[in-house]
mmCIF file of C-alpha atoms in Angstrom:
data_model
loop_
_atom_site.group_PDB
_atom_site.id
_atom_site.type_symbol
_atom_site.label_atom_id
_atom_site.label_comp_id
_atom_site.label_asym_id
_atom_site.label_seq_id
_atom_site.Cartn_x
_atom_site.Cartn_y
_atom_site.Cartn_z
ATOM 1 C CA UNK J 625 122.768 137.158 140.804
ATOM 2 C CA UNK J 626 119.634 134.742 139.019
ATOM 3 C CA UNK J 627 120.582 131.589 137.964
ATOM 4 C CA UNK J 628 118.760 129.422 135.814
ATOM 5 C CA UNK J 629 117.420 126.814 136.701
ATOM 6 C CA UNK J 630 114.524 124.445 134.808
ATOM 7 C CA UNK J 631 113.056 120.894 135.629
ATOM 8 C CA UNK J 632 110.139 118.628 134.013
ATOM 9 C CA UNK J 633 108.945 116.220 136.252
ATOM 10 C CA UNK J 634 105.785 113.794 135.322
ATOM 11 C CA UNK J 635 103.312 112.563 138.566
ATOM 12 C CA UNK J 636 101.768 109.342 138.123
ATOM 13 C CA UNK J 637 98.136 108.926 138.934
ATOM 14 C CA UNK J 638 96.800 108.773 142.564
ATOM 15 C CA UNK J 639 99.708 111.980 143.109
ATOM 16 C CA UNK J 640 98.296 114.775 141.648
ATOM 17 C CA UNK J 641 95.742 116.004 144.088
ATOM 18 C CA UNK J 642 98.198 115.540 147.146
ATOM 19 C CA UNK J 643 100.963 117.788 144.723
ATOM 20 C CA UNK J 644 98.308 120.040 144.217
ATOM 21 C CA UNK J 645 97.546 121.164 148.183
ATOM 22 C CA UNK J 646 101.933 121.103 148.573
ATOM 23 C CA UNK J 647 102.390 123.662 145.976
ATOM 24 C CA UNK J 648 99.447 125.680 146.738
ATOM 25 C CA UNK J 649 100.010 125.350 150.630
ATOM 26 C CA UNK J 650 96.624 123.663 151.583
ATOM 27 C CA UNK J 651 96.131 121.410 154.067
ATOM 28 C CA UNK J 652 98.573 119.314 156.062
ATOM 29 C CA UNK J 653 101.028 122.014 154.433
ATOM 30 C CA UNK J 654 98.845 125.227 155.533
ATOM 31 C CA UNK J 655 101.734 125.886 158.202
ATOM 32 C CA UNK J 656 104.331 127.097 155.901
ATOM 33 C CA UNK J 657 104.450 130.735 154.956
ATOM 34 C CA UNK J 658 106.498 130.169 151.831
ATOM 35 C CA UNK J 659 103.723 131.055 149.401
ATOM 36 C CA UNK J 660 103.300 134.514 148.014
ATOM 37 C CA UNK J 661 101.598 134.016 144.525
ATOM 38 C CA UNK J 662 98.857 131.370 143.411
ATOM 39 C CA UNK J 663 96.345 130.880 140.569
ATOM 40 C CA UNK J 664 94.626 128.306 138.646
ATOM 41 C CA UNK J 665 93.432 128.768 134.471
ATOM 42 C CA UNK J 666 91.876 126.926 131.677
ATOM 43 C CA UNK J 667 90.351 124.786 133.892
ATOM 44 C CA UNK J 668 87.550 122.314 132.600
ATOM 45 C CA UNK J 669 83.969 123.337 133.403
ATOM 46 C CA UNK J 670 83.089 120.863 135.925
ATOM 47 C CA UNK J 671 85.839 121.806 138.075
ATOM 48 C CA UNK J 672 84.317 125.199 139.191
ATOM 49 C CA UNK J 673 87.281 126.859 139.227
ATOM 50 C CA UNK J 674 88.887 124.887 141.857
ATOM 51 C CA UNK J 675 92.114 123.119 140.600
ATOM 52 C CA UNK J 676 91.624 120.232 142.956
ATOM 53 C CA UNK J 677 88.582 118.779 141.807
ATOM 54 C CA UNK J 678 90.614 118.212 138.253
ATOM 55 C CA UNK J 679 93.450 116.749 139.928
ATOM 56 C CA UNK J 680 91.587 114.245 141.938
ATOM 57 C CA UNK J 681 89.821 113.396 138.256
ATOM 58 C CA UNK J 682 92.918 112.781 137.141
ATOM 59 C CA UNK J 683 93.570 110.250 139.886
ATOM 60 C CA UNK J 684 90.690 108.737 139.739
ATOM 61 C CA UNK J 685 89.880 108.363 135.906
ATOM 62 C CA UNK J 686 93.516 108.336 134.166
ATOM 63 C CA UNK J 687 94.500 105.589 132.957
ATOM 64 C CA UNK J 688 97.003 103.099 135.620
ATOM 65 C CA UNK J 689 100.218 103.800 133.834
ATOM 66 C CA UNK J 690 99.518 107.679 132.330
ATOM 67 C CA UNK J 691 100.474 110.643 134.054
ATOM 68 C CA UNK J 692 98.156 112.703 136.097
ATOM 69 C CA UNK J 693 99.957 115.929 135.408
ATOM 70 C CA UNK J 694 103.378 117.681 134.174
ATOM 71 C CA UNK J 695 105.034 119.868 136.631
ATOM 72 C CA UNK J 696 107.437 122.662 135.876
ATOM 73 C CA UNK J 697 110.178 124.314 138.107
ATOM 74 C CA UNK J 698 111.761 127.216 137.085
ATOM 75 C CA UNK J 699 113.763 129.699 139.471
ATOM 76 C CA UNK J 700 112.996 133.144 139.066
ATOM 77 C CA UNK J 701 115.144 136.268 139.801
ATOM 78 C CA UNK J 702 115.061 138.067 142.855
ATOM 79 C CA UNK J 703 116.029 141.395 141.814
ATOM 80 C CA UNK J 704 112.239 142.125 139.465
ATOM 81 C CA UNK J 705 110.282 143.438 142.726
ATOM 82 C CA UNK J 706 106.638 141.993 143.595
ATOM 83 C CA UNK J 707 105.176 143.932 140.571
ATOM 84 C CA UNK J 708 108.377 142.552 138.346
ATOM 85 C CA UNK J 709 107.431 139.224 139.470
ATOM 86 C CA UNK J 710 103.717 138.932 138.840
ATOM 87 C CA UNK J 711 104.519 140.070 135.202
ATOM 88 C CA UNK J 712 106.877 137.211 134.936
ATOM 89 C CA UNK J 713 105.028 134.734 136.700
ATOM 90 C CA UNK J 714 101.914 136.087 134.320
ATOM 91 C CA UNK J 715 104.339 134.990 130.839
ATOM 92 C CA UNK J 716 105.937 131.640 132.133
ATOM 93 C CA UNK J 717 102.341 130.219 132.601
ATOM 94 C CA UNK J 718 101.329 131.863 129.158
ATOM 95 C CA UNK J 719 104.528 130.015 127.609
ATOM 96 C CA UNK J 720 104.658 126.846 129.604
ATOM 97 C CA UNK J 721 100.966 126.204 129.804
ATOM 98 C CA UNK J 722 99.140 127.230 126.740
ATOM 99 C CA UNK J 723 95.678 126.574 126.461
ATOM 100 C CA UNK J 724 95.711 123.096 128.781
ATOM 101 C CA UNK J 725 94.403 123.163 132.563
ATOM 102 C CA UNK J 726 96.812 124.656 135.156
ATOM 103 C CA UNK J 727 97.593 125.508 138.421
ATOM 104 C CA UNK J 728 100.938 127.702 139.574
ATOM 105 C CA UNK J 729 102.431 128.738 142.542
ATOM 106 C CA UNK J 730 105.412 130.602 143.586
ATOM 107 C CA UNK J 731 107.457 130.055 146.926
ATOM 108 C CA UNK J 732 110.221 132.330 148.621
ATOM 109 C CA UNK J 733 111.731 129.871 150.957
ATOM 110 C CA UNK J 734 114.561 131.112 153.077
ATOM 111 C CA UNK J 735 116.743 128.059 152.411
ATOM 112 C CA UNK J 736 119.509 129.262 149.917
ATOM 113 C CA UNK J 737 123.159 128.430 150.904
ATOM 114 C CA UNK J 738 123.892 132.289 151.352
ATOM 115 C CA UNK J 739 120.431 133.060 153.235
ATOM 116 C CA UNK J 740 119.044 134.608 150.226
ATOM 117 C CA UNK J 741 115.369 134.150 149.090
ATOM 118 C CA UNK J 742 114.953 131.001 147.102
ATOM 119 C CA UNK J 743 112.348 132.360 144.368
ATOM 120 C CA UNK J 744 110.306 129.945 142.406
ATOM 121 C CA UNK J 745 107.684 128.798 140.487
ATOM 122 C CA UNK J 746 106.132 125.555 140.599
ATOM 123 C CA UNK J 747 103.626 124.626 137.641
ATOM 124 C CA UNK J 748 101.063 121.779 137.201
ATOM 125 C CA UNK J 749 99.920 121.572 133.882
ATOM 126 C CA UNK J 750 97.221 118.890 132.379
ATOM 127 C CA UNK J 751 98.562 117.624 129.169
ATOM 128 C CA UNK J 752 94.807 116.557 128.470
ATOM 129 C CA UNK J 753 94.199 119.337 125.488
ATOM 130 C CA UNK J 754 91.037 121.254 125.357
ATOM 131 C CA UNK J 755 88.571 121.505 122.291
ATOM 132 C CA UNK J 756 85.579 122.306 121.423
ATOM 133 C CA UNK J 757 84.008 119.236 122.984
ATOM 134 C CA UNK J 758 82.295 119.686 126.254
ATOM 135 C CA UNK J 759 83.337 116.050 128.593
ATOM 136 C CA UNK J 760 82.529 115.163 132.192
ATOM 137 C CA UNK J 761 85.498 114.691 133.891
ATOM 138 C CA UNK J 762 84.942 110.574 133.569
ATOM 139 C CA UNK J 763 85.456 111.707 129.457
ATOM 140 C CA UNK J 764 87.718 114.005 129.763
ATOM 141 C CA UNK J 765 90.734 111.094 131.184
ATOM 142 C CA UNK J 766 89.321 108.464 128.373
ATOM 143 C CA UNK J 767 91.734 107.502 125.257
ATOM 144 C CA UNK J 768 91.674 109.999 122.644
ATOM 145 C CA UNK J 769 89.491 108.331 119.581
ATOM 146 C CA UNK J 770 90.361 110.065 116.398
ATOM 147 C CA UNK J 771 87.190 108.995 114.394
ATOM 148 C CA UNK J 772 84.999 110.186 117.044
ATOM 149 C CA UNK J 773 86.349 112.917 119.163
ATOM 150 C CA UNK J 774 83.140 113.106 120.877
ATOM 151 C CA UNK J 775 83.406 109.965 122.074
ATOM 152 C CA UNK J 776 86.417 109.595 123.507
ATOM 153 C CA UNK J 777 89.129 111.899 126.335
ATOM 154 C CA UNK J 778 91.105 114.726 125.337
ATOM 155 C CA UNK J 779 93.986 114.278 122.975
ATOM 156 C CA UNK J 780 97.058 114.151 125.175
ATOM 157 C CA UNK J 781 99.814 116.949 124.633
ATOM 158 C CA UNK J 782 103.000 115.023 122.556
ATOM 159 C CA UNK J 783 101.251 111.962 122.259
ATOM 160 C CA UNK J 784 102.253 110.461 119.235
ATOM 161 C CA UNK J 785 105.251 112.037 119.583
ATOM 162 C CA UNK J 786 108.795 110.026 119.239
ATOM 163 C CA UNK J 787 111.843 110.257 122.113
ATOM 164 C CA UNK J 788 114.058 112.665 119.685
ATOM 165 C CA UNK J 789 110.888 114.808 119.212
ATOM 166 C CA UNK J 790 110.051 115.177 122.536
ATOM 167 C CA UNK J 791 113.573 115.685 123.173
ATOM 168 C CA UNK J 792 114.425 118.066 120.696
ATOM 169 C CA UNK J 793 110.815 119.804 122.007
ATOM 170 C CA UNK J 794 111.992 120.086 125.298
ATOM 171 C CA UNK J 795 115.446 121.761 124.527
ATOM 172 C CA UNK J 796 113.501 124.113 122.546
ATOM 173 C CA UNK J 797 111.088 125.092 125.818
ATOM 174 C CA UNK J 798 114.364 125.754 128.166
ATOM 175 C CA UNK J 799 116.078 127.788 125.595
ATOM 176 C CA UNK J 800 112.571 129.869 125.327
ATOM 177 C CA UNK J 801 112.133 130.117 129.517
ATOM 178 C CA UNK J 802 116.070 131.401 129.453
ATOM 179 C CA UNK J 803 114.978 133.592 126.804
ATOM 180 C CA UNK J 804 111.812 135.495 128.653
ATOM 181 C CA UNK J 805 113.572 135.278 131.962
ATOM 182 C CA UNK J 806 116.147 137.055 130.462
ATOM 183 C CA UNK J 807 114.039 139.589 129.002
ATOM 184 C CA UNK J 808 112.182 140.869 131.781
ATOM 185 C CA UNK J 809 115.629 140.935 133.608
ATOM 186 C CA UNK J 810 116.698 143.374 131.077
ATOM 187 C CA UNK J 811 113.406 144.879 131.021
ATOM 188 C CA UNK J 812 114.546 145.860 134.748
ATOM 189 C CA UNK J 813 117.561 147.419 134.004
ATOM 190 C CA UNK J 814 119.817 144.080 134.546
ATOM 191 C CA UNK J 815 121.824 142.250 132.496
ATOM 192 C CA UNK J 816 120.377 138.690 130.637
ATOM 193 C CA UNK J 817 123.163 136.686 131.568
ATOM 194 C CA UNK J 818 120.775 133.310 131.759
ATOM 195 C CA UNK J 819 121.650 130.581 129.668
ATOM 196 C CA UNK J 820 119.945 127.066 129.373
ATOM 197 C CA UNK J 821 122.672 125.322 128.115
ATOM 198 C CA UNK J 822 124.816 122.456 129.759
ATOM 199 C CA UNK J 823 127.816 123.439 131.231
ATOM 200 C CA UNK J 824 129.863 121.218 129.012
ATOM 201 C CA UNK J 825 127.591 123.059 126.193
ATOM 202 C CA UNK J 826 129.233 126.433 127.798
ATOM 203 C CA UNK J 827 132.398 125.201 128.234
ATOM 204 C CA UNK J 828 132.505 124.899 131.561
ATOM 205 C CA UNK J 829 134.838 122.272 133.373
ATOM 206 C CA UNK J 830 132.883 121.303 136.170
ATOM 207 C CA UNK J 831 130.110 118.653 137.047
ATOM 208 C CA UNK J 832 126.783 120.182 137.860
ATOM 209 C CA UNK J 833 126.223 120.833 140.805
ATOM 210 C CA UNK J 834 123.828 118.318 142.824
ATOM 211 C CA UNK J 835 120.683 119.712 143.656
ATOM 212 C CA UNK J 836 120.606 119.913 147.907
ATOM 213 C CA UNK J 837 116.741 121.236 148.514
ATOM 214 C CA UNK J 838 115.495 122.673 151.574
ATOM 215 C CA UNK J 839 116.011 120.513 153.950
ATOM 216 C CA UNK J 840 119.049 119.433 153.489
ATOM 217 C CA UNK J 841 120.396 123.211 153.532
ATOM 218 C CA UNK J 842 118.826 123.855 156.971
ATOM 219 C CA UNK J 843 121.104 120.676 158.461
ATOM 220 C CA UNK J 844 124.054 121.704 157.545
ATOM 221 C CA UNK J 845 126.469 123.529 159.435
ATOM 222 C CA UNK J 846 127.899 126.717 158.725
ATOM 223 C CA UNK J 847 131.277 125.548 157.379
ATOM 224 C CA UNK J 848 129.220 123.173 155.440
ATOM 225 C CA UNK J 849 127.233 126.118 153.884
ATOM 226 C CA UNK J 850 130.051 128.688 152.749
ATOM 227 C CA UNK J 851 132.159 125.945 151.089
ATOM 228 C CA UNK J 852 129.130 124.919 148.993
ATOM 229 C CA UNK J 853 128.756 129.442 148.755
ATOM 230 C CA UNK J 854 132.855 129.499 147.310
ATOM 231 C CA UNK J 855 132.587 126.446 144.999
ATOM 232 C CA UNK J 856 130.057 128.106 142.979
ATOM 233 C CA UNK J 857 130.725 132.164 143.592
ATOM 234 C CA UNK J 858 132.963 131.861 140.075
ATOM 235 C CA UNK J 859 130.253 130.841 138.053
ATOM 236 C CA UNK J 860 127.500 132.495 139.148
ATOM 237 C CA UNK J 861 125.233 133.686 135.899
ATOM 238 C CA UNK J 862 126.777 131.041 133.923
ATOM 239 C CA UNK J 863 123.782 128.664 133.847
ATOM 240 C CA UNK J 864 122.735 125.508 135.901
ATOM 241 C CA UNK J 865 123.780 126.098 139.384
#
């Protein structure tokens, strides 16, 4: 059964390159066979088409305290198939990325409490927004200048922005993930059962559930695993798991 799961998380500059060979399984992390789907878009001409020369522009030419990128997490359903998948995959980076410089991939690690397939997508997105302005990459991490867009960096995605805003902006982009995740579910002849909501929202009486990750999972006994499995077999399809 898919559960939904979403996370946001922003890497500060000097972390964006390294992030960049984990997700896409490159270099000191070439020994894992996790990976099964990888790409790269919208990226700035100077890069040449290779993701890692804009993250290691970022880390060289943001500013100290920015972020060098935005990276989303979403799990995605087993049940879609390889072709199922790719579709998916091809609409979550259409949603979550836009028109700014990305780079996606998606793992299938066997590390699920119940030995299933743990499907998902990671997503490194620039929030440095294109124009019409060409910039070397020095340009491209300078402060946005308003007057003279030609002299300055690319405007940042939500800057200006308040807390509420980016809040309320946020909510928004989970209940529209739930939303296409659902669809293509239902698309495949499955229920949509996905919802981003809290639990409290769904009126659910339980504390979510702490996420465990990987490696954790693979040091735990068996005991250990199915009473984690039992806790959570009631509420399966019922949102964050």
């Amino acid at each position: 059964m898919a559960t939904f799961h979403f996370e946001v998380k922003t890497g500060g500059k000097g972390r964006a390159a390294p992030h960049s060979l984990y997700i896409a399984r490159q270099g000191k992390f070439r020994g894992r066979d996790d990976l099964v789907l990888t790409g790269s878009g919208n990226l700035p001409f100077w890069a040449d088409g290779d993701p890692v020369k804009l993250w290691k522009a970022a880390d060289a030419h943001e500013r100290e305290n920015g972020s060098a990128y935005r990276e989303m997490i979403v799990a995605l359903p087993n049940e879609l198939g390889a072709s199922g998948l790719r579709d998916l995959v091809q609409d979550l980076v259409t949603l979550l990325a836009g028109s700014r410089p990305y780079q996606f991939a998606v793992h299938e690690p066997q590390a699920s409490l119940d030995g299933r397939v743990n499907t998902h997508m990671h997503l490194m997105v620039s929030d440095r927004m294109p124009d019409d302005i060409e910039r070397d990459e020095r340009q491209m991490f300078r402060r946005y200048n308003e007057i003279r867009p030609d002299t300055g960096g690319c405007r940042k995605d939500g800057g200006g922005m308040t807390r509420v805003q980016l809040r309320d902006r946020l909510i928004t982009l989970r209940c529209n993930v739930a939303g296409l995740l659902n669809g293509h579910l239902e698309r495949h002849g499955f229920r949509g059962v996905l919802d981003h909501r809290t639990l409290e929202q769904q009126g659910i009486a339980r504390r979510p559930e702490r996420h465990l990750g990987p490696v954790r999972i693979r040091s735990m006994s068996a005991s250990e695993r199915l009473a984690h499995v039992d806790a959570r077999r009631p509420f399966q399809g019922q949102g964050l798991l």
